[in-house]
JSON list of C-alpha atoms in Angstrom, two decimals:
[
{"chain": "A", "resi": 1, "resn": "MET", "atom": "CA", "xyz": [67.83, -65.58, -34.29]},
{"chain": "A", "resi": 2, "resn": "ARG", "atom": "CA", "xyz": [70.94, -67.38, -35.45]},
{"chain": "A", "resi": 3, "resn": "ARG", "atom": "CA", "xyz": [69.57, -70.91, -34.93]},
{"chain": "A", "resi": 4, "resn": "SER", "atom": "CA", "xyz": [66.17, -70.73, -36.60]},
{"chain": "A", "resi": 5, "resn": "ASP", "atom": "CA", "xyz": [65.83, -74.51, -36.15]},
{"chain": "A", "resi": 6, "resn": "ARG", "atom": "CA", "xyz": [65.49, -73.87, -32.39]},
{"chain": "A", "resi": 7, "resn": "GLU", "atom": "CA", "xyz": [62.99, -71.02, -32.68]},
{"chain": "A", "resi": 8, "resn": "LEU", "atom": "CA", "xyz": [59.62, -71.45, -30.95]},
{"chain": "A", "resi": 9, "resn": "ASP", "atom": "CA", "xyz": [56.33, -69.68, -31.51]},
{"chain": "A", "resi": 10, "resn": "GLN", "atom": "CA", "xyz": [54.80, -66.96, -29.33]},
{"chain": "A", "resi": 11, "resn": "GLU", "atom": "CA", "xyz": [52.36, -69.31, -27.61]},
{"chain": "A", "resi": 12, "resn": "ILE", "atom": "CA", "xyz": [55.23, -71.50, -26.39]},
{"chain": "A", "resi": 13, "resn": "ALA", "atom": "CA", "xyz": [57.22, -68.39, -25.39]},
{"chain": "A", "resi": 14, "resn": "LEU", "atom": "CA", "xyz": [54.34, -67.30, -23.15]},
{"chain": "A", "resi": 15, "resn": "LYS", "atom": "CA", "xyz": [54.15, -70.81, -21.65]},
{"chain": "A", "resi": 16, "resn": "ILE", "atom": "CA", "xyz": [57.88, -70.67, -20.85]},
{"chain": "A", "resi": 17, "resn": "ILE", "atom": "CA", "xyz": [57.33, -67.36, -19.05]},
{"chain": "A", "resi": 18, "resn": "ASP", "atom": "CA", "xyz": [54.40, -68.86, -17.13]},
{"chain": "A", "resi": 19, "resn": "GLU", "atom": "CA", "xyz": [56.38, -71.95, -16.07]},
{"chain": "A", "resi": 20, "resn": "CYS", "atom": "CA", "xyz": [59.65, -70.31, -15.08]},
{"chain": "A", "resi": 21, "resn": "GLN", "atom": "CA", "xyz": [60.43, -70.15, -11.36]},
{"chain": "A", "resi": 22, "resn": "TYR", "atom": "CA", "xyz": [62.01, -66.72, -11.79]},
{"chain": "A", "resi": 23, "resn": "ALA", "atom": "CA", "xyz": [63.19, -64.47, -14.57]},
{"chain": "A", "resi": 24, "resn": "THR", "atom": "CA", "xyz": [66.08, -62.07, -14.97]},
{"chain": "A", "resi": 25, "resn": "LEU", "atom": "CA", "xyz": [65.23, -58.47, -15.80]},
{"chain": "A", "resi": 26, "resn": "SER", "atom": "CA", "xyz": [67.78, -56.10, -17.32]},
{"chain": "A", "resi": 27, "resn": "CYS", "atom": "CA", "xyz": [67.80, -52.45, -18.31]},
{"chain": "A", "resi": 28, "resn": "ILE", "atom": "CA", "xyz": [70.17, -49.53, -18.65]},
{"chain": "A", "resi": 29, "resn": "ASP", "atom": "CA", "xyz": [70.25, -47.28, -15.61]},
{"chain": "A", "resi": 30, "resn": "GLU", "atom": "CA", "xyz": [70.73, -43.51, -15.40]},
{"chain": "A", "resi": 31, "resn": "ASN", "atom": "CA", "xyz": [74.54, -43.99, -15.42]},
{"chain": "A", "resi": 32, "resn": "ASN", "atom": "CA", "xyz": [74.33, -45.93, -18.69]},
{"chain": "A", "resi": 33, "resn": "GLU", "atom": "CA", "xyz": [75.23, -49.13, -16.85]},
{"chain": "A", "resi": 34, "resn": "ILE", "atom": "CA", "xyz": [73.40, -52.45, -17.02]},
{"chain": "A", "resi": 35, "resn": "PHE", "atom": "CA", "xyz": [71.08, -53.18, -14.09]},
{"chain": "A", "resi": 36, "resn": "SER", "atom": "CA", "xyz": [70.01, -56.86, -13.87]},
{"chain": "A", "resi": 37, "resn": "ILE", "atom": "CA", "xyz": [68.02, -58.65, -11.23]},
{"chain": "A", "resi": 38, "resn": "PRO", "atom": "CA", "xyz": [66.49, -62.13, -10.84]},
{"chain": "A", "resi": 39, "resn": "ILE", "atom": "CA", "xyz": [62.88, -61.82, -9.70]},
{"chain": "A", "resi": 40, "resn": "SER", "atom": "CA", "xyz": [59.55, -63.62, -9.26]},
{"chain": "A", "resi": 41, "resn": "ILE", "atom": "CA", "xyz": [57.12, -62.85, -12.06]},
{"chain": "A", "resi": 42, "resn": "PHE", "atom": "CA", "xyz": [53.54, -63.46, -13.11]},
{"chain": "A", "resi": 43, "resn": "ARG", "atom": "CA", "xyz": [52.05, -62.99, -16.57]},
{"chain": "A", "resi": 44, "resn": "ASP", "atom": "CA", "xyz": [48.51, -61.86, -17.33]},
{"chain": "A", "resi": 45, "resn": "GLY", "atom": "CA", "xyz": [47.80, -61.51, -21.04]},
{"chain": "A", "resi": 46, "resn": "MET", "atom": "CA", "xyz": [50.66, -59.60, -22.64]},
{"chain": "A", "resi": 47, "resn": "SER", "atom": "CA", "xyz": [51.80, -58.07, -19.35]},
{"chain": "A", "resi": 48, "resn": "ILE", "atom": "CA", "xyz": [54.23, -59.37, -16.76]},
{"chain": "A", "resi": 49, "resn": "TYR", "atom": "CA", "xyz": [53.96, -58.23, -13.15]},
{"chain": "A", "resi": 50, "resn": "ILE", "atom": "CA", "xyz": [56.64, -57.89, -10.52]},
{"chain": "A", "resi": 51, "resn": "HIS", "atom": "CA", "xyz": [56.75, -56.37, -7.05]},
{"chain": "A", "resi": 52, "resn": "GLY", "atom": "CA", "xyz": [59.31, -54.51, -5.03]},
{"chain": "A", "resi": 53, "resn": "ALA", "atom": "CA", "xyz": [59.98, -51.96, -2.35]},
{"chain": "A", "resi": 54, "resn": "LYS", "atom": "CA", "xyz": [58.97, -48.33, -2.71]},
{"chain": "A", "resi": 55, "resn": "THR", "atom": "CA", "xyz": [62.66, -47.37, -2.79]},
{"chain": "A", "resi": 56, "resn": "GLY", "atom": "CA", "xyz": [65.69, -48.80, -4.58]},
{"chain": "A", "resi": 57, "resn": "SER", "atom": "CA", "xyz": [66.69, -49.55, -8.15]},
{"chain": "A", "resi": 58, "resn": "LYS", "atom": "CA", "xyz": [63.37, -51.02, -9.31]},
{"chain": "A", "resi": 59, "resn": "ALA", "atom": "CA", "xyz": [61.46, -48.04, -7.91]},
{"chain": "A", "resi": 60, "resn": "ARG", "atom": "CA", "xyz": [63.86, -45.68, -9.65]},
{"chain": "A", "resi": 61, "resn": "LEU", "atom": "CA", "xyz": [63.97, -47.48, -13.00]},
{"chain": "A", "resi": 62, "resn": "TYR", "atom": "CA", "xyz": [60.79, -49.47, -13.72]},
{"chain": "A", "resi": 63, "resn": "LYS", "atom": "CA", "xyz": [58.38, -46.70, -14.68]},
{"chain": "A", "resi": 64, "resn": "ASP", "atom": "CA", "xyz": [57.42, -44.27, -17.40]},
{"chain": "A", "resi": 65, "resn": "GLY", "atom": "CA", "xyz": [57.81, -46.80, -20.22]},
{"chain": "A", "resi": 66, "resn": "LYS", "atom": "CA", "xyz": [61.40, -47.78, -19.38]},
{"chain": "A", "resi": 67, "resn": "ASN", "atom": "CA", "xyz": [62.76, -50.47, -21.71]},
{"chain": "A", "resi": 68, "resn": "VAL", "atom": "CA", "xyz": [63.28, -53.66, -19.70]},
{"chain": "A", "resi": 69, "resn": "GLU", "atom": "CA", "xyz": [64.34, -57.01, -21.12]},
{"chain": "A", "resi": 70, "resn": "LEU", "atom": "CA", "xyz": [63.17, -60.20, -19.47]},
{"chain": "A", "resi": 71, "resn": "VAL", "atom": "CA", "xyz": [64.85, -63.60, -19.82]},
{"chain": "A", "resi": 72, "resn": "ALA", "atom": "CA", "xyz": [62.96, -66.68, -18.62]},
{"chain": "A", "resi": 73, "resn": "VAL", "atom": "CA", "xyz": [64.05, -70.32, -18.61]},
{"chain": "A", "resi": 74, "resn": "SER", "atom": "CA", "xyz": [61.48, -73.01, -17.85]},
{"chain": "A", "resi": 75, "resn": "GLN", "atom": "CA", "xyz": [63.71, -76.03, -18.39]},
{"chain": "A", "resi": 76, "resn": "ASN", "atom": "CA", "xyz": [67.45, -76.46, -18.15]},
{"chain": "A", "resi": 77, "resn": "LYS", "atom": "CA", "xyz": [69.34, -79.72, -17.79]},
{"chain": "A", "resi": 78, "resn": "VAL", "atom": "CA", "xyz": [72.53, -81.45, -18.83]},
{"chain": "A", "resi": 79, "resn": "PRO", "atom": "CA", "xyz": [71.88, -84.75, -20.59]},
{"chain": "A", "resi": 80, "resn": "THR", "atom": "CA", "xyz": [73.02, -87.98, -18.92]},
{"chain": "A", "resi": 81, "resn": "PRO", "atom": "CA", "xyz": [73.26, -90.56, -21.69]},
{"chain": "A", "resi": 82, "resn": "SER", "atom": "CA", "xyz": [74.24, -94.16, -21.06]},
{"chain": "A", "resi": 83, "resn": "TYR", "atom": "CA", "xyz": [77.82, -95.35, -21.43]},
{"chain": "A", "resi": 84, "resn": "GLU", "atom": "CA", "xyz": [76.69, -97.54, -24.34]},
{"chain": "A", "resi": 85, "resn": "PHE", "atom": "CA", "xyz": [75.27, -94.53, -26.18]},
{"chain": "A", "resi": 86, "resn": "CYS", "atom": "CA", "xyz": [78.49, -92.59, -25.64]},
{"chain": "A", "resi": 87, "resn": "GLU", "atom": "CA", "xyz": [80.50, -95.50, -26.98]},
{"chain": "A", "resi": 88, "resn": "SER", "atom": "CA", "xyz": [78.25, -95.67, -30.05]},
{"chain": "A", "resi": 89, "resn": "ILE", "atom": "CA", "xyz": [79.03, -92.07, -31.02]},
{"chain": "A", "resi": 90, "resn": "LYS", "atom": "CA", "xyz": [82.60, -91.74, -29.69]},
{"chain": "A", "resi": 91, "resn": "ASP", "atom": "CA", "xyz": [84.10, -91.27, -33.17]},
{"chain": "A", "resi": 92, "resn": "SER", "atom": "CA", "xyz": [81.87, -88.32, -34.05]},
{"chain": "A", "resi": 93, "resn": "VAL", "atom": "CA", "xyz": [82.93, -85.00, -32.53]},
{"chain": "A", "resi": 94, "resn": "SER", "atom": "CA", "xyz": [79.69, -83.31, -33.64]},
{"chain": "A", "resi": 95, "resn": "LYS", "atom": "CA", "xyz": [77.47, -86.06, -32.14]},
{"chain": "A", "resi": 96, "resn": "LEU", "atom": "CA", "xyz": [79.44, -86.04, -28.89]},
{"chain": "A", "resi": 97, "resn": "GLY", "atom": "CA", "xyz": [79.15, -82.26, -28.70]},
{"chain": "A", "resi": 98, "resn": "SER", "atom": "CA", "xyz": [75.47, -82.04, -29.56]},
{"chain": "A", "resi": 99, "resn": "ASN", "atom": "CA", "xyz": [74.33, -85.02, -27.46]},
{"chain": "A", "resi": 100, "resn": "ILE", "atom": "CA", "xyz": [76.61, -85.08, -24.41]},
{"chain": "A", "resi": 101, "resn": "PHE", "atom": "CA", "xyz": [78.57, -81.85, -23.95]},
{"chain": "A", "resi": 102, "resn": "THR", "atom": "CA", "xyz": [75.56, -79.59, -24.17]},
{"chain": "A", "resi": 103, "resn": "THR", "atom": "CA", "xyz": [72.53, -78.33, -22.28]},
{"chain": "A", "resi": 104, "resn": "GLU", "atom": "CA", "xyz": [68.87, -78.89, -23.03]},
{"chain": "A", "resi": 105, "resn": "TYR", "atom": "CA", "xyz": [66.71, -75.83, -22.40]},
{"chain": "A", "resi": 106, "resn": "LEU", "atom": "CA", "xyz": [63.54, -73.87, -23.09]},
{"chain": "A", "resi": 107, "resn": "SER", "atom": "CA", "xyz": [64.01, -70.10, -22.93]},
{"chain": "A", "resi": 108, "resn": "ALA", "atom": "CA", "xyz": [62.11, -66.94, -23.79]},
{"chain": "A", "resi": 109, "resn": "ILE", "atom": "CA", "xyz": [63.10, -63.31, -24.12]},
{"chain": "A", "resi": 110, "resn": "ALA", "atom": "CA", "xyz": [60.58, -60.50, -23.81]},
{"chain": "A", "resi": 111, "resn": "LYS", "atom": "CA", "xyz": [61.34, -56.90, -24.66]},
{"chain": "A", "resi": 112, "resn": "THR", "atom": "CA", "xyz": [59.01, -54.85, -22.49]},
{"chain": "A", "resi": 113, "resn": "LYS", "atom": "CA", "xyz": [58.11, -51.37, -21.35]},
{"chain": "A", "resi": 114, "resn": "ALA", "atom": "CA", "xyz": [57.82, -50.91, -17.58]},
{"chain": "A", "resi": 115, "resn": "TYR", "atom": "CA", "xyz": [55.15, -48.92, -15.78]},
{"chain": "A", "resi": 116, "resn": "GLU", "atom": "CA", "xyz": [54.37, -48.53, -12.10]},
{"chain": "A", "resi": 117, "resn": "VAL", "atom": "CA", "xyz": [50.87, -49.69, -11.16]},
{"chain": "A", "resi": 118, "resn": "THR", "atom": "CA", "xyz": [49.31, -47.04, -8.93]},
{"chain": "A", "resi": 119, "resn": "ASN", "atom": "CA", "xyz": [45.65, -48.09, -8.75]},
{"chain": "A", "resi": 120, "resn": "GLU", "atom": "CA", "xyz": [45.11, -49.94, -5.45]},
{"chain": "A", "resi": 121, "resn": "SER", "atom": "CA", "xyz": [42.70, -52.56, -6.81]},
{"chain": "A", "resi": 122, "resn": "GLN", "atom": "CA", "xyz": [45.05, -53.33, -9.72]},
{"chain": "A", "resi": 123, "resn": "LYS", "atom": "CA", "xyz": [47.95, -53.65, -7.27]},
{"chain": "A", "resi": 124, "resn": "ILE", "atom": "CA", "xyz": [45.96, -56.09, -5.11]},
{"chain": "A", "resi": 125, "resn": "LYS", "atom": "CA", "xyz": [44.98, -58.13, -8.18]},
{"chain": "A", "resi": 126, "resn": "ALA", "atom": "CA", "xyz": [48.60, -58.32, -9.35]},
{"chain": "A", "resi": 127, "resn": "LEU", "atom": "CA", "xyz": [49.81, -59.33, -5.88]},
{"chain": "A", "resi": 128, "resn": "GLU", "atom": "CA", "xyz": [47.11, -61.99, -5.71]},
{"chain": "A", "resi": 129, "resn": "LEU", "atom": "CA", "xyz": [48.11, -63.46, -9.07]},
{"chain": "A", "resi": 130, "resn": "LEU", "atom": "CA", "xyz": [51.76, -63.46, -8.03]},
{"chain": "A", "resi": 131, "resn": "CYS", "atom": "CA", "xyz": [50.93, -65.18, -4.73]},
{"chain": "A", "resi": 132, "resn": "ARG", "atom": "CA", "xyz": [48.67, -67.74, -6.41]},
{"chain": "A", "resi": 133, "resn": "LYS", "atom": "CA", "xyz": [51.64, -68.77, -8.57]},
{"chain": "A", "resi": 134, "resn": "TYR", "atom": "CA", "xyz": [54.23, -69.05, -5.79]},
{"chain": "A", "resi": 135, "resn": "THR", "atom": "CA", "xyz": [52.25, -69.67, -2.58]},
{"chain": "A", "resi": 136, "resn": "PRO", "atom": "CA", "xyz": [48.86, -71.12, -3.58]},
{"chain": "A", "resi": 137, "resn": "ASP", "atom": "CA", "xyz": [48.49, -73.14, -0.35]},
{"chain": "A", "resi": 138, "resn": "TYR", "atom": "CA", "xyz": [48.54, -70.01, 1.81]},
{"chain": "A", "resi": 139, "resn": "MET", "atom": "CA", "xyz": [45.94, -67.82, 0.10]},
{"chain": "A", "resi": 140, "resn": "ASP", "atom": "CA", "xyz": [43.78, -67.82, 3.26]},
{"chain": "A", "resi": 141, "resn": "TYR", "atom": "CA", "xyz": [46.29, -65.30, 4.63]},
{"chain": "A", "resi": 142, "resn": "PHE", "atom": "CA", "xyz": [46.72, -63.27, 1.46]},
{"chain": "A", "resi": 143, "resn": "LYS", "atom": "CA", "xyz": [44.43, -60.33, 2.25]},
{"chain": "A", "resi": 144, "resn": "THR", "atom": "CA", "xyz": [45.98, -59.79, 5.67]},
{"chain": "A", "resi": 145, "resn": "VAL", "atom": "CA", "xyz": [49.48, -59.54, 4.24]},
{"chain": "A", "resi": 146, "resn": "ALA", "atom": "CA", "xyz": [48.59, -57.75, 0.99]},
{"chain": "A", "resi": 147, "resn": "TYR", "atom": "CA", "xyz": [46.65, -54.96, 2.65]},
{"chain": "A", "resi": 148, "resn": "GLY", "atom": "CA", "xyz": [49.13, -54.80, 5.52]},
{"chain": "A", "resi": 149, "resn": "LEU", "atom": "CA", "xyz": [52.10, -54.31, 3.19]},
{"chain": "A", "resi": 150, "resn": "LEU", "atom": "CA", "xyz": [50.43, -52.36, 0.38]},
{"chain": "A", "resi": 151, "resn": "ASP", "atom": "CA", "xyz": [51.82, -49.02, 1.58]},
{"chain": "A", "resi": 152, "resn": "ILE", "atom": "CA", "xyz": [55.42, -50.25, 1.31]},
{"chain": "A", "resi": 153, "resn": "THR", "atom": "CA", "xyz": [55.04, -52.38, -1.85]},
{"chain": "A", "resi": 154, "resn": "SER", "atom": "CA", "xyz": [55.22, -51.24, -5.44]},
{"chain": "A", "resi": 155, "resn": "ILE", "atom": "CA", "xyz": [53.86, -53.22, -8.37]},
{"chain": "A", "resi": 156, "resn": "TYR", "atom": "CA", "xyz": [55.26, -52.87, -11.86]},
{"chain": "A", "resi": 157, "resn": "GLU", "atom": "CA", "xyz": [53.66, -53.91, -15.13]},
{"chain": "A", "resi": 158, "resn": "LEU", "atom": "CA", "xyz": [56.00, -54.90, -17.92]},
{"chain": "A", "resi": 159, "resn": "LYS", "atom": "CA", "xyz": [54.08, -54.64, -21.18]},
{"chain": "A", "resi": 160, "resn": "ILE", "atom": "CA", "xyz": [55.43, -57.09, -23.74]},
{"chain": "A", "resi": 161, "resn": "GLN", "atom": "CA", "xyz": [56.48, -55.38, -26.97]},
{"chain": "A", "resi": 162, "resn": "TYR", "atom": "CA", "xyz": [58.40, -58.24, -28.58]},
{"chain": "A", "resi": 163, "resn": "LEU", "atom": "CA", "xyz": [58.73, -61.91, -27.73]},
{"chain": "A", "resi": 164, "resn": "SER", "atom": "CA", "xyz": [61.04, -64.68, -28.88]},
{"chain": "A", "resi": 165, "resn": "ALA", "atom": "CA", "xyz": [61.82, -68.17, -27.65]},
{"chain": "A", "resi": 166, "resn": "LYS", "atom": "CA", "xyz": [64.06, -71.08, -28.45]},
{"chain": "A", "resi": 167, "resn": "ALA", "atom": "CA", "xyz": [64.83, -74.56, -27.24]},
{"chain": "A", "resi": 168, "resn": "LYS", "atom": "CA", "xyz": [67.27, -77.37, -27.50]},
{"chain": "A", "resi": 169, "resn": "ILE", "atom": "CA", "xyz": [65.75, -80.74, -26.73]},
{"chain": "A", "resi": 170, "resn": "ILE", "atom": "CA", "xyz": [67.71, -83.90, -27.48]},
{"chain": "A", "resi": 171, "resn": "LYS", "atom": "CA", "xyz": [65.57, -86.56, -29.03]}
]
């Protein structure tokens, strides 16, 4: 990592993954081209779970230990300092750049290996964890939908092999 002063530990990296609203997954497809997709995720231990249709790019690519890289951002904002603060640093290009013309963020990158989950009870558990993250107020209806769509839904486990994270927070 070029900016070691922004590096975060593994525990914080996992928290960033847990708190992100979505992540972007990328891998190299069979044509040696980059395939990237934003997707809902859920982490359990050192595994990340996603879902998808039984056909399509995910079904074709996310199995058999395929290398997949995940990028998650849990916080991203442009600072909005006061006019007075801007005036106080107006003669310093580096302070203007690092305090005003910048973005604050928390991000994590996970290098993973993808596997299709085929065991029905593991698929249901993964779907439940995913739904508890994104739709916790509607879990009374979970079993009806999960079992009703299980035949057309695939679940993929992305086993984390390497994890890094960094942040820029203006103090």
